[in-house]
Amino acid sequence: MSLPWDQAADLFTAHLADERRMADKTVETYTAALAEFAAFYLAHAPTDDARQVTADDIRDYLADLYDRNKAASIAKKLAALRSFFAFLKRQKWVDDNPARAVKTPKVRRTLPAIVSVDEALRLVAPHGDDTPQDIRDRAILEMLYGSGLRVSELVALNLDSIDHESRIVRVLGKGSKERLVPVGSHAARAVDNWRRVRTDILRRGHAPDAHALFISREGTRLSVRSVQRMVRARGLETGTRESLHPHALRHSFATHLLSSGADLRAIQEMLGHASLSTTQRYTHVSIDALSRVYDNAHPFAQQPPRMSAAADKHTNTAATAPQGDPNEASTK
């Protein structure tokens, strides 16, 4: 029995959204990857049967991508195909996962950008005349850096997401997984200031998104793109970075916690990572911090260790003792 590609792709997409509860953006990424492969495969294959796809078909597809895609992008497309065929195998619609036999292209890992503590202070410092927009933007920056939120998580916050007594924010992360993250005193004050200004905006009659914490001048919930633009502009204004992304503040949150001695598992929980290895990629410890640890902990870091008096005497005696004739020693 054949399995038409479109039917298989629809079943897989429904599985991602309904059973695995993946974020809409992730589902869209997987769907686009499958559609791109299908366009290539169906242009060459005699059938649209998903069960007939081989590892060589996938290799041919990846080879076609190399001229116009980076290795990281190709690796993501291959990961989508592996997940798709793994699903078909679990449903017993295919015997093997052909994508498993295809080697993942080598991806050069780069450290994500971070800001220093001084740069973070400049970013959240007051700018301008304390306009409602400036007060709101400071609260956003404080939450991004102070609680390590993803920008999509930040714009999804509602008024009741933050418990101001316990200073805890309830975050709905990837896969609709909820987590609780501490809110620092600076961020809590900034959000309180914004809430008072926000009330004035709503009194003007603009209330299309009355429950959203961060809203525009028209009362609508802020979009991810608008926050990205604001962060980039603030980075330019403060001379922090020419192209500053909100995710850099999330990276900085994790890195600065780790540099100050926080437990990696605790950071993982706050970031909402399913895997500890993901957290490790997000964190960098500065070379200065590593050097300080080495200098303070390693016995050879500062100067060579002194020998004991007995060992020192033995070394000096051995150095001054007559060595004899090496030729004589060799004939004995």
mmCIF file of C-alpha atoms in Angstrom, residues 55-287:
data_model
loop_
_atom_site.group_PDB
_atom_site.id
_atom_site.type_symbol
_atom_site.label_atom_id
_atom_site.label_comp_id
_atom_site.label_asym_id
_atom_site.label_seq_id
_atom_site.Cartn_x
_atom_site.Cartn_y
_atom_site.Cartn_z
ATOM 1 C CA ALA A 55 18.860 7.605 1.760
ATOM 2 C CA ASP A 56 20.308 8.353 -1.680
ATOM 3 C CA ASP A 57 17.277 10.517 -2.488
ATOM 4 C CA ILE A 58 17.956 12.553 0.633
ATOM 5 C CA ARG A 59 21.683 12.793 -0.139
ATOM 6 C CA ASP A 60 20.873 14.074 -3.635
ATOM 7 C CA TYR A 61 18.575 16.677 -2.100
ATOM 8 C CA LEU A 62 21.207 17.872 0.365
ATOM 9 C CA ALA A 63 23.820 18.036 -2.388
ATOM 10 C CA ASP A 64 21.448 20.288 -4.311
ATOM 11 C CA LEU A 65 21.250 22.609 -1.294
ATOM 12 C CA TYR A 66 24.970 23.098 -0.726
ATOM 13 C CA ASP A 67 25.488 25.934 -3.201
ATOM 14 C CA ARG A 68 22.833 28.189 -1.688
ATOM 15 C CA ASN A 69 22.561 27.144 1.970
ATOM 16 C CA LYS A 70 24.821 27.219 4.994
ATOM 17 C CA ALA A 71 25.725 23.974 6.733
ATOM 18 C CA ALA A 72 23.602 24.905 9.754
ATOM 19 C CA SER A 73 20.534 25.408 7.558
ATOM 20 C CA ILE A 74 21.099 22.083 5.781
ATOM 21 C CA ALA A 75 21.500 20.323 9.129
ATOM 22 C CA LYS A 76 18.133 21.683 10.275
ATOM 23 C CA LYS A 77 16.426 20.461 7.108
ATOM 24 C CA LEU A 78 17.946 17.015 7.598
ATOM 25 C CA ALA A 79 16.784 17.015 11.227
ATOM 26 C CA ALA A 80 13.232 17.707 10.048
ATOM 27 C CA LEU A 81 13.391 14.759 7.638
ATOM 28 C CA ARG A 82 14.754 12.484 10.360
ATOM 29 C CA SER A 83 11.916 13.458 12.653
ATOM 30 C CA PHE A 84 9.377 12.924 9.861
ATOM 31 C CA PHE A 85 10.562 9.429 8.956
ATOM 32 C CA ALA A 86 10.956 8.508 12.628
ATOM 33 C CA PHE A 87 7.263 9.326 13.012
ATOM 34 C CA LEU A 88 6.368 7.176 9.995
ATOM 35 C CA LYS A 89 8.427 4.318 11.427
ATOM 36 C CA ARG A 90 6.689 4.531 14.807
ATOM 37 C CA GLN A 91 3.384 4.306 12.979
ATOM 38 C CA LYS A 92 4.768 1.239 11.135
ATOM 39 C CA TRP A 93 4.235 2.906 7.762
ATOM 40 C CA VAL A 94 7.907 2.487 6.867
ATOM 41 C CA ASP A 95 10.392 -0.174 7.919
ATOM 42 C CA ASP A 96 13.428 2.096 8.208
ATOM 43 C CA ASN A 97 14.286 5.748 8.623
ATOM 44 C CA PRO A 98 16.311 6.604 5.480
ATOM 45 C CA ALA A 99 17.383 9.961 6.892
ATOM 46 C CA ARG A 100 19.260 8.217 9.709
ATOM 47 C CA ALA A 101 21.747 6.844 7.188
ATOM 48 C CA VAL A 102 22.625 10.341 5.939
ATOM 49 C CA LYS A 103 25.569 12.083 7.574
ATOM 50 C CA THR A 104 24.883 15.468 9.139
ATOM 51 C CA PRO A 105 27.013 18.249 7.623
ATOM 52 C CA LYS A 106 29.637 19.665 9.957
ATOM 53 C CA VAL A 107 28.420 22.880 11.520
ATOM 54 C CA ARG A 108 30.931 25.394 12.816
ATOM 55 C CA ARG A 109 29.702 26.392 16.249
ATOM 56 C CA THR A 110 30.156 30.025 17.197
ATOM 57 C CA LEU A 111 29.688 31.558 20.604
ATOM 58 C CA PRO A 112 26.524 33.672 20.769
ATOM 59 C CA ALA A 113 26.988 37.378 21.375
ATOM 60 C CA ILE A 114 26.660 38.706 24.902
ATOM 61 C CA VAL A 115 26.848 42.091 26.573
ATOM 62 C CA SER A 116 29.000 42.917 29.569
ATOM 63 C CA VAL A 117 27.471 43.941 32.896
ATOM 64 C CA ASP A 118 28.452 47.571 32.209
ATOM 65 C CA GLU A 119 26.797 47.419 28.794
ATOM 66 C CA ALA A 120 23.650 45.960 30.350
ATOM 67 C CA LEU A 121 23.558 48.850 32.833
ATOM 68 C CA ARG A 122 23.813 51.340 29.968
ATOM 69 C CA LEU A 123 20.991 49.621 28.119
ATOM 70 C CA VAL A 124 18.522 49.827 31.012
ATOM 71 C CA ALA A 125 19.533 53.315 32.189
ATOM 72 C CA PRO A 126 16.916 56.087 31.677
ATOM 73 C CA HIS A 127 16.979 57.719 28.248
ATOM 74 C CA GLY A 128 15.103 60.784 27.102
ATOM 75 C CA ASP A 129 12.309 62.417 29.110
ATOM 76 C CA ASP A 130 10.734 59.379 30.772
ATOM 77 C CA THR A 131 8.048 59.085 28.124
ATOM 78 C CA PRO A 132 5.611 56.154 28.421
ATOM 79 C CA GLN A 133 7.501 54.402 25.634
ATOM 80 C CA ASP A 134 10.847 54.851 27.393
ATOM 81 C CA ILE A 135 9.437 53.536 30.687
ATOM 82 C CA ARG A 136 7.974 50.526 28.877
ATOM 83 C CA ASP A 137 11.201 49.831 27.001
ATOM 84 C CA ARG A 138 13.250 49.899 30.205
ATOM 85 C CA ALA A 139 10.876 47.350 31.749
ATOM 86 C CA ILE A 140 11.238 45.138 28.675
ATOM 87 C CA LEU A 141 15.043 45.317 28.752
ATOM 88 C CA GLU A 142 15.074 44.578 32.494
ATOM 89 C CA MET A 143 12.930 41.465 31.953
ATOM 90 C CA LEU A 144 14.984 40.227 29.007
ATOM 91 C CA TYR A 145 18.276 40.579 30.859
ATOM 92 C CA GLY A 146 17.036 40.062 34.427
ATOM 93 C CA SER A 147 14.963 36.921 33.823
ATOM 94 C CA GLY A 148 16.463 35.536 30.604
ATOM 95 C CA LEU A 149 13.178 35.410 28.703
ATOM 96 C CA ARG A 150 12.859 34.652 25.021
ATOM 97 C CA VAL A 151 11.365 37.620 23.195
ATOM 98 C CA SER A 152 8.353 35.486 22.197
ATOM 99 C CA GLU A 153 7.807 34.653 25.879
ATOM 100 C CA LEU A 154 8.077 38.298 26.876
ATOM 101 C CA VAL A 155 5.448 39.589 24.460
ATOM 102 C CA ALA A 156 3.091 36.789 25.564
ATOM 103 C CA LEU A 157 3.140 37.949 29.214
ATOM 104 C CA ASN A 158 -0.140 39.092 30.708
ATOM 105 C CA LEU A 159 -0.805 41.301 33.722
ATOM 106 C CA ASP A 160 -1.266 38.272 35.962
ATOM 107 C CA SER A 161 1.921 36.543 34.737
ATOM 108 C CA ILE A 162 4.037 38.244 37.415
ATOM 109 C CA ASP A 163 3.474 37.671 41.123
ATOM 110 C CA HIS A 164 4.793 40.913 42.580
ATOM 111 C CA GLU A 165 4.875 39.675 46.173
ATOM 112 C CA SER A 166 7.033 36.630 45.474
ATOM 113 C CA ARG A 167 8.734 38.298 42.478
ATOM 114 C CA ILE A 168 8.144 35.304 40.226
ATOM 115 C CA VAL A 169 7.104 35.370 36.577
ATOM 116 C CA ARG A 170 5.103 32.516 35.088
ATOM 117 C CA VAL A 171 6.387 31.886 31.571
ATOM 118 C CA LEU A 172 4.818 29.811 28.823
ATOM 119 C CA GLY A 173 7.789 28.484 26.887
ATOM 120 C CA LYS A 174 8.378 26.229 23.912
ATOM 121 C CA GLY A 175 5.919 23.377 23.547
ATOM 122 C CA SER A 176 3.512 25.232 25.871
ATOM 123 C CA LYS A 177 5.669 24.213 28.840
ATOM 124 C CA GLU A 178 5.199 26.464 31.837
ATOM 125 C CA ARG A 179 8.066 27.469 34.100
ATOM 126 C CA LEU A 180 8.595 29.877 36.982
ATOM 127 C CA VAL A 181 11.487 32.349 36.839
ATOM 128 C CA PRO A 182 12.638 34.841 39.496
ATOM 129 C CA VAL A 183 12.242 38.563 38.800
ATOM 130 C CA GLY A 184 15.000 40.813 40.148
ATOM 131 C CA SER A 185 14.276 43.909 42.214
ATOM 132 C CA HIS A 186 15.372 46.229 39.380
ATOM 133 C CA ALA A 187 13.062 44.499 36.914
ATOM 134 C CA ALA A 188 10.182 44.437 39.417
ATOM 135 C CA ARG A 189 10.447 48.213 39.957
ATOM 136 C CA ALA A 190 10.678 48.847 36.221
ATOM 137 C CA VAL A 191 7.561 46.741 35.576
ATOM 138 C CA ASP A 192 5.667 48.512 38.394
ATOM 139 C CA ASN A 193 6.540 51.875 36.839
ATOM 140 C CA TRP A 194 5.341 50.643 33.469
ATOM 141 C CA ARG A 195 2.065 49.284 34.866
ATOM 142 C CA ARG A 196 1.147 52.746 36.176
ATOM 143 C CA VAL A 197 1.841 54.324 32.786
ATOM 144 C CA ARG A 198 0.047 51.474 31.045
ATOM 145 C CA THR A 199 -3.108 52.238 33.032
ATOM 146 C CA ASP A 200 -3.055 55.813 31.717
ATOM 147 C CA ILE A 201 -2.860 54.510 28.144
ATOM 148 C CA LEU A 202 -5.887 52.290 28.672
ATOM 149 C CA ARG A 203 -7.849 55.163 30.219
ATOM 150 C CA ARG A 204 -7.646 56.953 26.894
ATOM 151 C CA GLY A 205 -9.953 54.337 25.478
ATOM 152 C CA HIS A 206 -7.383 52.078 23.829
ATOM 153 C CA ALA A 207 -7.975 48.562 25.173
ATOM 154 C CA PRO A 208 -7.928 45.959 22.386
ATOM 155 C CA ASP A 209 -5.487 43.829 24.424
ATOM 156 C CA ALA A 210 -6.485 44.676 27.975
ATOM 157 C CA HIS A 211 -4.720 41.647 29.483
ATOM 158 C CA ALA A 212 -1.367 42.051 27.717
ATOM 159 C CA LEU A 213 1.439 43.339 29.943
ATOM 160 C CA PHE A 214 3.406 45.115 27.242
ATOM 161 C CA ILE A 215 1.276 47.149 24.840
ATOM 162 C CA SER A 216 1.765 49.785 22.170
ATOM 163 C CA ARG A 217 0.458 53.358 22.256
ATOM 164 C CA GLU A 218 -2.686 52.021 20.579
ATOM 165 C CA GLY A 219 -3.208 49.436 23.319
ATOM 166 C CA THR A 220 -2.282 46.418 21.197
ATOM 167 C CA ARG A 221 0.022 43.648 22.403
ATOM 168 C CA LEU A 222 3.594 44.261 21.282
ATOM 169 C CA SER A 223 4.932 42.027 18.526
ATOM 170 C CA VAL A 224 8.229 40.162 18.518
ATOM 171 C CA ARG A 225 9.431 42.316 15.644
ATOM 172 C CA SER A 226 8.697 45.584 17.469
ATOM 173 C CA VAL A 227 10.731 44.447 20.497
ATOM 174 C CA GLN A 228 13.592 43.385 18.225
ATOM 175 C CA ARG A 229 13.599 46.832 16.595
ATOM 176 C CA MET A 230 13.570 48.561 19.980
ATOM 177 C CA VAL A 231 16.484 46.503 21.327
ATOM 178 C CA ARG A 232 18.523 47.143 18.195
ATOM 179 C CA ALA A 233 17.833 50.893 18.413
ATOM 180 C CA ARG A 234 18.764 50.970 22.110
ATOM 181 C CA GLY A 235 22.002 49.169 21.334
ATOM 182 C CA LEU A 236 22.891 51.853 18.791
ATOM 183 C CA GLU A 237 21.879 54.732 21.093
ATOM 184 C CA THR A 238 24.041 53.489 23.951
ATOM 185 C CA GLY A 239 26.969 52.454 21.770
ATOM 186 C CA THR A 240 26.595 48.901 23.031
ATOM 187 C CA ARG A 241 26.342 47.032 19.760
ATOM 188 C CA GLU A 242 25.584 47.907 16.138
ATOM 189 C CA SER A 243 23.195 44.996 15.765
ATOM 190 C CA LEU A 244 21.930 43.946 19.189
ATOM 191 C CA HIS A 245 19.355 41.150 19.326
ATOM 192 C CA PRO A 246 17.099 40.367 22.323
ATOM 193 C CA HIS A 247 18.559 36.868 22.456
ATOM 194 C CA ALA A 248 21.958 38.381 23.324
ATOM 195 C CA LEU A 249 20.417 39.543 26.610
ATOM 196 C CA ARG A 250 19.193 36.010 27.283
ATOM 197 C CA HIS A 251 22.691 34.662 26.598
ATOM 198 C CA SER A 252 24.119 37.328 28.896
ATOM 199 C CA PHE A 253 21.668 36.413 31.664
ATOM 200 C CA ALA A 254 22.924 32.824 31.611
ATOM 201 C CA THR A 255 26.595 33.681 31.195
ATOM 202 C CA HIS A 256 26.679 36.209 34.029
ATOM 203 C CA LEU A 257 24.892 33.798 36.372
ATOM 204 C CA LEU A 258 27.380 31.049 35.555
ATOM 205 C CA SER A 259 30.359 33.382 35.948
ATOM 206 C CA SER A 260 29.083 34.302 39.416
ATOM 207 C CA GLY A 261 28.911 30.673 40.495
ATOM 208 C CA ALA A 262 25.298 29.712 39.768
ATOM 209 C CA ASP A 263 24.563 26.015 39.270
ATOM 210 C CA LEU A 264 24.223 25.013 35.618
ATOM 211 C CA ARG A 265 21.127 22.919 36.359
ATOM 212 C CA ALA A 266 19.410 25.902 37.959
ATOM 213 C CA ILE A 267 20.243 28.029 34.911
ATOM 214 C CA GLN A 268 18.810 25.280 32.698
ATOM 215 C CA GLU A 269 15.524 25.436 34.624
ATOM 216 C CA MET A 270 15.328 29.215 34.391
ATOM 217 C CA LEU A 271 16.033 29.184 30.648
ATOM 218 C CA GLY A 272 13.500 26.410 30.062
ATOM 219 C CA HIS A 273 15.908 24.084 28.251
ATOM 220 C CA ALA A 274 14.966 20.429 27.958
ATOM 221 C CA SER A 275 18.629 19.448 27.561
ATOM 222 C CA LEU A 276 21.574 20.558 29.678
ATOM 223 C CA SER A 277 23.790 20.520 26.577
ATOM 224 C CA THR A 278 21.685 23.360 25.157
ATOM 225 C CA THR A 279 22.347 25.430 28.264
ATOM 226 C CA GLN A 280 26.069 24.773 27.940
ATOM 227 C CA ARG A 281 26.033 26.194 24.419
ATOM 228 C CA TYR A 282 24.243 29.308 25.630
ATOM 229 C CA THR A 283 26.761 30.130 28.316
ATOM 230 C CA HIS A 284 30.253 31.486 27.962
ATOM 231 C CA VAL A 285 32.616 32.125 30.785
ATOM 232 C CA SER A 286 34.996 34.962 30.018
ATOM 233 C CA ILE A 287 38.673 34.150 29.745
#
